[in-house]
Short mmCIF file of C-alpha atoms in Angstrom, two decimals:
data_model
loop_
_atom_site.label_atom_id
_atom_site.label_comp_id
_atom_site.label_asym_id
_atom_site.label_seq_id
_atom_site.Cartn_x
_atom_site.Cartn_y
_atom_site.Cartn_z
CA UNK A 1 52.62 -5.51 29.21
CA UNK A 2 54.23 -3.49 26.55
CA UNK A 3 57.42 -4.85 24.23
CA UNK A 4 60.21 -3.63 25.33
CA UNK A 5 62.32 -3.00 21.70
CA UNK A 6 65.79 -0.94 21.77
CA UNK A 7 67.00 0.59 18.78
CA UNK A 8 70.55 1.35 17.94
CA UNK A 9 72.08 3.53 15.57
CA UNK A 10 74.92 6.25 13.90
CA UNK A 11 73.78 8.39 10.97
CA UNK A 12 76.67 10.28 9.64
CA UNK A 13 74.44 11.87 6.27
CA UNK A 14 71.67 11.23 8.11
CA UNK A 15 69.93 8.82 5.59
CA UNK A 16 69.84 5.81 7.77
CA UNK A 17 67.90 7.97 10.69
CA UNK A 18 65.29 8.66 7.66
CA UNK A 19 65.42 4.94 7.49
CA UNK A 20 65.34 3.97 10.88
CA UNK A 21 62.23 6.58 11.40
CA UNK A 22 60.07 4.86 9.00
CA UNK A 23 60.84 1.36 10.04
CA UNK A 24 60.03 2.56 13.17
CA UNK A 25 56.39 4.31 12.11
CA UNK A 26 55.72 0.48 11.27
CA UNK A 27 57.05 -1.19 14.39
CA UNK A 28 56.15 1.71 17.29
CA UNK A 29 52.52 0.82 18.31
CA UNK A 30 50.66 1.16 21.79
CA UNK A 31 52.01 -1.64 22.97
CA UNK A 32 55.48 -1.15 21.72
CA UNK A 33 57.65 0.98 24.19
CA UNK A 34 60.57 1.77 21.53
CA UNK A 35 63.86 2.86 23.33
CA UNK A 36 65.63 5.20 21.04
CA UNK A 37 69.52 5.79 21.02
CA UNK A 38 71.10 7.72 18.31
CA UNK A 39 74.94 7.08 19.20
CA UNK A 40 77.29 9.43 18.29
CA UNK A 41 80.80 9.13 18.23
CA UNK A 42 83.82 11.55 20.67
CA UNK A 43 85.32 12.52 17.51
CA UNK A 44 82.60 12.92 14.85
CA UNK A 45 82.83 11.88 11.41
CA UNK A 46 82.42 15.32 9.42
CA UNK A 47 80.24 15.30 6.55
CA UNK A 48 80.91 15.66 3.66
CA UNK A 49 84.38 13.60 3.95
CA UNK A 50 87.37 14.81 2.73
CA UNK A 51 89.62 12.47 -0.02
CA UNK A 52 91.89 12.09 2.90
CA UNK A 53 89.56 11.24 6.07
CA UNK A 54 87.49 9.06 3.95
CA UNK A 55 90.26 6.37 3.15
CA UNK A 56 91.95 6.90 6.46
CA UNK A 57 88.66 4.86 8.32
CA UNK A 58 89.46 2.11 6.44
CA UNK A 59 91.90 0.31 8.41
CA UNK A 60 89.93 0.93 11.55
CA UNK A 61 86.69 -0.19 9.65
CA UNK A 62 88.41 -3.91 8.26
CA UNK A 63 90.18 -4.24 11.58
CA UNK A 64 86.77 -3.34 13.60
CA UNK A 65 89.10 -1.29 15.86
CA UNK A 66 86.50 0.76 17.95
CA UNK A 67 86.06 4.69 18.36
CA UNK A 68 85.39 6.60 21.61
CA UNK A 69 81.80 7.03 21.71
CA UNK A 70 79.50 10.19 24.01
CA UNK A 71 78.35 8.33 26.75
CA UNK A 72 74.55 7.46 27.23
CA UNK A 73 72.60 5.02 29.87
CA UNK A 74 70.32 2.29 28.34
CA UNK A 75 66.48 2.94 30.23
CA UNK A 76 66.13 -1.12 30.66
CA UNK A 77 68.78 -3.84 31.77
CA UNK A 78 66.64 -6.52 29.34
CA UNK A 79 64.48 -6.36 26.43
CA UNK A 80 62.13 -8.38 24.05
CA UNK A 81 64.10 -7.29 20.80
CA UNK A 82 66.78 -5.81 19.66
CA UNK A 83 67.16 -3.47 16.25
CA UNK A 84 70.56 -2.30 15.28
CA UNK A 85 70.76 -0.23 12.32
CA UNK A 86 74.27 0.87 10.70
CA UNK A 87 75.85 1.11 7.55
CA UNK A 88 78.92 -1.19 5.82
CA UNK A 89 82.03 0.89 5.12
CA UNK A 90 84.73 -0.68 3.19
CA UNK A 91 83.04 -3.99 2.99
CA UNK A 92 83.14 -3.81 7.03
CA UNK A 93 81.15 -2.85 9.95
CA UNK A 94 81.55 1.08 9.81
CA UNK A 95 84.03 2.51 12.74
CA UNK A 96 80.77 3.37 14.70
CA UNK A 97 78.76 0.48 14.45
CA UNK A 98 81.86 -1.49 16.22
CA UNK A 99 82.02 0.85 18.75
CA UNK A 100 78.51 0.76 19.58
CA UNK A 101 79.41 -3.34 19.78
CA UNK A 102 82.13 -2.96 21.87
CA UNK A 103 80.45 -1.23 24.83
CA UNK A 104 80.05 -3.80 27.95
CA UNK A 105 76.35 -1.94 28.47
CA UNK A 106 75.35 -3.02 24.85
CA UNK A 107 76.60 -6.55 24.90
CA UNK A 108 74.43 -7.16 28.31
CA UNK A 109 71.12 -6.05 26.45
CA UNK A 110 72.18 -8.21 23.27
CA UNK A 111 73.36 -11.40 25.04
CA UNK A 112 70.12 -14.23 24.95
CA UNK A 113 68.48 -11.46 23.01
CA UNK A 114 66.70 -11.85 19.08
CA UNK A 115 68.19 -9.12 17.17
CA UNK A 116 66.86 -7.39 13.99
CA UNK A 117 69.50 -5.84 11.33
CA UNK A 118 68.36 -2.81 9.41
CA UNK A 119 70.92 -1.61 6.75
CA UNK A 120 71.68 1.43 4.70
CA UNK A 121 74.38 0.59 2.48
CA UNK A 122 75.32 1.36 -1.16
CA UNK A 123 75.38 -2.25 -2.60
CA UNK A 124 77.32 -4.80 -0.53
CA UNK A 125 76.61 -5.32 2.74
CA UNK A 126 76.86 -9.03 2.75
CA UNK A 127 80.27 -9.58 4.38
CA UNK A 128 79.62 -7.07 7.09
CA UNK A 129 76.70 -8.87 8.43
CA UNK A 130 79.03 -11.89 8.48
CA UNK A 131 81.36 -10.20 10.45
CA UNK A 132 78.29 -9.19 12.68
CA UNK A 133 77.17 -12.49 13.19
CA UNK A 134 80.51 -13.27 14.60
CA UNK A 135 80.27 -11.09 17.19
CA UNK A 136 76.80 -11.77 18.39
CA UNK A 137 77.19 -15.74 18.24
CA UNK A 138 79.24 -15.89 21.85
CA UNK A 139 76.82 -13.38 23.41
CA UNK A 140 74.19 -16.00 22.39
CA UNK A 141 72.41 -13.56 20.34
CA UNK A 142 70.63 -14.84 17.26
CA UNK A 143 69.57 -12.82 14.16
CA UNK A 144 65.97 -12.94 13.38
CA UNK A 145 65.35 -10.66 10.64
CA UNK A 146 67.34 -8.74 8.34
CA UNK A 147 66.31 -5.55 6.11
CA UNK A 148 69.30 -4.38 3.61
CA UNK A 149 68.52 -0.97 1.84
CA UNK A 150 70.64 -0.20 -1.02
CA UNK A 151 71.21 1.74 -4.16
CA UNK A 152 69.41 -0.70 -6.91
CA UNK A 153 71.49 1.79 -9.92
CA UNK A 154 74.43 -0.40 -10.75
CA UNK A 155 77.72 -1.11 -9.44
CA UNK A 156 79.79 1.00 -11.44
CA UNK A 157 77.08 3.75 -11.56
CA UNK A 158 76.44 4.19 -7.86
CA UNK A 159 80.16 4.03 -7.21
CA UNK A 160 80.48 7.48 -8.89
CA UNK A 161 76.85 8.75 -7.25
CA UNK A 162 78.40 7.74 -3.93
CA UNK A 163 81.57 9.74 -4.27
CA UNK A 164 79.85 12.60 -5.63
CA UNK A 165 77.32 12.69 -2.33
CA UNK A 166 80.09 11.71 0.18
CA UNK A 167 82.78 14.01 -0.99
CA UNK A 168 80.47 17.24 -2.03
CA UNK A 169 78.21 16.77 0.30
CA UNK A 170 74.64 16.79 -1.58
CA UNK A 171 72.29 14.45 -2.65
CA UNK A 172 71.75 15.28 -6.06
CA UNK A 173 72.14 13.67 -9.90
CA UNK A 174 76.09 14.24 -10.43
CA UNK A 175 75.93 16.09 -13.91
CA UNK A 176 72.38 16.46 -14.02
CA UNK A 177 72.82 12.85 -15.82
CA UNK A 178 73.57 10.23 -13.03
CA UNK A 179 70.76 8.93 -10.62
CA UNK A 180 70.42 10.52 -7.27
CA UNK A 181 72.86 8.69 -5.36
CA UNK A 182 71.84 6.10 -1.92
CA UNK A 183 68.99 4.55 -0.75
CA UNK A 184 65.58 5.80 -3.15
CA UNK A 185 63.24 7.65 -1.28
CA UNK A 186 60.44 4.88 -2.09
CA UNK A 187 62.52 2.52 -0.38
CA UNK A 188 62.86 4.32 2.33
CA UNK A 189 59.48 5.02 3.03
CA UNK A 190 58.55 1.20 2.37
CA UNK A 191 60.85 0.42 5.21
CA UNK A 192 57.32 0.92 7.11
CA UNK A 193 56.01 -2.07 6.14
CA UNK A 194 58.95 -4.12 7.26
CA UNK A 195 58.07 -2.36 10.61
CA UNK A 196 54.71 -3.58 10.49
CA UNK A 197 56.03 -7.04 9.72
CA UNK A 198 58.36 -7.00 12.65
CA UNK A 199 55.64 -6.05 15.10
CA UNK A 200 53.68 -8.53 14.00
CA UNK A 201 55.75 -11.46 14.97
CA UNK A 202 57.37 -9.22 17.81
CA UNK A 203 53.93 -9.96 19.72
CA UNK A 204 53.07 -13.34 18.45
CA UNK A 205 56.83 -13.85 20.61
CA UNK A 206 57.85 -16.01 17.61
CA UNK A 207 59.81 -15.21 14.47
CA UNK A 208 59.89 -18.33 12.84
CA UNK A 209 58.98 -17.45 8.90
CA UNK A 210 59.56 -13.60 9.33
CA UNK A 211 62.50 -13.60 7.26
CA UNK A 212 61.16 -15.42 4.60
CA UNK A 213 58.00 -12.86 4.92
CA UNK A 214 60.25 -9.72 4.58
CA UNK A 215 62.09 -11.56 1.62
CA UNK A 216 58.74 -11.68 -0.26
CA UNK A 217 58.23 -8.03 0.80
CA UNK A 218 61.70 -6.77 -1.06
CA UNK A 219 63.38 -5.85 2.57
CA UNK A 220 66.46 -7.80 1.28
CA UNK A 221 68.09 -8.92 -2.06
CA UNK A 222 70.93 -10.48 -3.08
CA UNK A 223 72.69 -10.31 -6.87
CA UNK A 224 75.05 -13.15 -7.69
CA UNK A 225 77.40 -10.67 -9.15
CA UNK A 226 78.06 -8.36 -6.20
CA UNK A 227 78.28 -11.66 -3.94
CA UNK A 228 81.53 -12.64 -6.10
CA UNK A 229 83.03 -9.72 -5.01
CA UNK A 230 82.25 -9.63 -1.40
CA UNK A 231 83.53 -13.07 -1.21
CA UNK A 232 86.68 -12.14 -2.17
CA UNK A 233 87.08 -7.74 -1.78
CA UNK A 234 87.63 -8.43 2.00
CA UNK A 235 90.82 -10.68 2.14
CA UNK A 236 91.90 -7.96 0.01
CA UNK A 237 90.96 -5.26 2.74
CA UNK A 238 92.61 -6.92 5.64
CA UNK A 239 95.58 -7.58 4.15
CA UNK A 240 95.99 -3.54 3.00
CA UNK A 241 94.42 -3.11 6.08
CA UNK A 242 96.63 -4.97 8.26
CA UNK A 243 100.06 -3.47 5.96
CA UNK A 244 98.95 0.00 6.35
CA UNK A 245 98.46 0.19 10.35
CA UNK A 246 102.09 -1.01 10.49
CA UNK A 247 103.57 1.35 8.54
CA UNK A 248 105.21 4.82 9.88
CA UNK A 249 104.53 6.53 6.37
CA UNK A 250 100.24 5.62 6.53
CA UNK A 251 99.20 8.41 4.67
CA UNK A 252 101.34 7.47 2.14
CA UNK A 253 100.28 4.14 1.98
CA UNK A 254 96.33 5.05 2.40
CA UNK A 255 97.08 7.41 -0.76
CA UNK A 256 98.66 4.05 -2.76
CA UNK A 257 95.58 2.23 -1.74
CA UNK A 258 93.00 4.65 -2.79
CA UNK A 259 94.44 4.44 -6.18
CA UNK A 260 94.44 0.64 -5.85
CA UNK A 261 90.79 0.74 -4.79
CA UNK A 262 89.20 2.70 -8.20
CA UNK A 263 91.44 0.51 -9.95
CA UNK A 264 89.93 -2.16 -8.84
CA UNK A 265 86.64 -0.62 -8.96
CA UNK A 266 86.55 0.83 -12.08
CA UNK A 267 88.83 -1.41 -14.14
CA UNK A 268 89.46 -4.91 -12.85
CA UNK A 269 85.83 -5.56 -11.47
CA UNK A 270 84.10 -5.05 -14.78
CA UNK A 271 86.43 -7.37 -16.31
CA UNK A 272 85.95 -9.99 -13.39
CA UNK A 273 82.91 -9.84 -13.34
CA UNK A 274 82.46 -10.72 -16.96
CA UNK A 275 84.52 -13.53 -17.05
CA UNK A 276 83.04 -15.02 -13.84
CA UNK A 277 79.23 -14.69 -15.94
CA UNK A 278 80.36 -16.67 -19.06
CA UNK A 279 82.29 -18.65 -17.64
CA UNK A 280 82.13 -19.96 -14.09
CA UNK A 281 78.77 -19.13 -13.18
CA UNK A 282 76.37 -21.25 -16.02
CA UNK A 283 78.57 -24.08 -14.10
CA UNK A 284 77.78 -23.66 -10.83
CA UNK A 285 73.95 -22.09 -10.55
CA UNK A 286 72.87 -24.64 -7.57
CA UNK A 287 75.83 -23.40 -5.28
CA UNK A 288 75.01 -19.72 -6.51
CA UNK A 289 71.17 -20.16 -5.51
CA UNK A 290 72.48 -22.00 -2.05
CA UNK A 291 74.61 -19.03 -1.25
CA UNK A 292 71.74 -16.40 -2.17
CA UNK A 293 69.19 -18.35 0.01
CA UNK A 294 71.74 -18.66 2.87
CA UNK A 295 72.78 -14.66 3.07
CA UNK A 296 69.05 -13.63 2.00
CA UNK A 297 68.47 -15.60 6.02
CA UNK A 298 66.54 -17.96 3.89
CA UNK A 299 68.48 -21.05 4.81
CA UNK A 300 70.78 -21.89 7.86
CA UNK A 301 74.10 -22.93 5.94
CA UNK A 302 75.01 -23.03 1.90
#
């Protein structure tokens, strides 16, 4: 009898559905029956974002407040795994990939069920799959693979790529000098073998090792530098995020934080970051390599 597999996912710039299709080219074999469901939100997101629209899903995004969502009927009431792809925004679950979370219909087919996480994200990604696990541990739902695609240009770098693709809308070298911005085609098409690798334990019916195979693969890495940040960026974001739904005057207040935000970006991380190399980190590389192993799904606790 075929696997049943269901696969979950929003594309708003349509790079994670490029994603999602080549995992898939890995994973979809004869005796695979692959369940499709592109989700797609009442209100759309519009692409390319506006200055305004972009920092306004923030608060929703932190506070994983959930979005209307077109309707659509799941084919199967049970299945033998689970893939949910989605993207991080503002260090979060985006407002879509909650949504698709929220609904009873998806919870059913995720309780008791092994779930694999496939992510497009720019860098960080780390503290949104925390947030994830939260929600799947009292549907009894365990993570048994995880495959992070990011930008590999650096942090400050990809921070202006990013804004150039989400606010203008194209894909292309800002300048003519930056690198093209998101997830390298390469990548993406290597997302194929991770398929493969998921099939194969998807029929052996056990996925003990598969995380550690993908790690040796490249599906997932994790950089000591961007993992200071993510430990810390989202106290930050819930408490601007909590401040800012309670306030009459939001847009006001969203404008205040987006200048906050490339602050912080641009100026105080660099400097942070820094300090934190020559200073704190030399001291503490057994805790670092703990916490690498531990969100790389290497190792159960830090």
């Amino acid at each position: 009898m075929a696997k049943k597999v269901l696969v979950l996912y929003y594309t708003q710039t349509g790079q994670l559905e490029e994603i999602v299709n080549s995992f898939l080219a890995g994973l979809q074999q004869t005796d695979v029956a692959v369940e499709l469901v592109r989700v797609q939100p009442v209100n759309d997101f519009a692409f390319p974002w506006n200055s305004e629209r972009f920092f306004d899903a923030m608060p929703d995004s932190v506070l994983a407040k959930p979005a209307p969502l077109v309707h659509f009927t799941l084919k199967e009431s049970r299945y033998d795994l689970v893939v949910f792809a989605y993207q991080p925004w503002f260090l979060s679950l985006s407002i879509p990939a909650n949504s698709i979370l929220a609904l009873p219909q998806v919870q059913q087919v995720l309780t008791n069920t092994p779930v694999v996480t496939l992510i497009g994200a720019r860098n960080m990604w780390i503290s949104s799959q925390e947030k994830l696990k939260k929600i799947l541990q009292p549907l009894g739902s365990r993570i048994v693979g995880n495959i992070a695609l990011v930008d590999k240009t650096n942090n400050l770098a990809s921070a202006v790529t990013i804004l150039h693709w989400m606010m203008g809308g194209k894909k292309t070298r800002y300048l003519g000098v930056f690198p093209t911005p998101g997830v390298q085609e390469d990548d993406i098409k290597n997302a194929e073998v991770y398929g493969r690798t998921v099939y194969d334990y998807l029929m052996a019916g056990n996925y003990q090792g598969m995380q550690q195979k993908l790690f040796s693969q490249g599906a997932i890495e994790v950089k000591a530098n961007l993992l200071f940040i993510e430990e810390r960026a989202p106290r930050l974001f819930n408490i601007w995020a909590n401040f800012i739904v309670k306030r009459a005057n939001r847009k006001a207040w969203l404008v205040v934080f987006k200048y906050y935000l490339l602050f912080a970006l641009f100026i105080v991380a660099p400097i942070v970051l820094t300090v934190n190399m020559l200073l704190f980190r030399p001291f503490f590389m057994g805790l670092v390599a703990r916490k690498k192993a531990y969100y790389a799904g290497l190792r159960e606790k830090i």
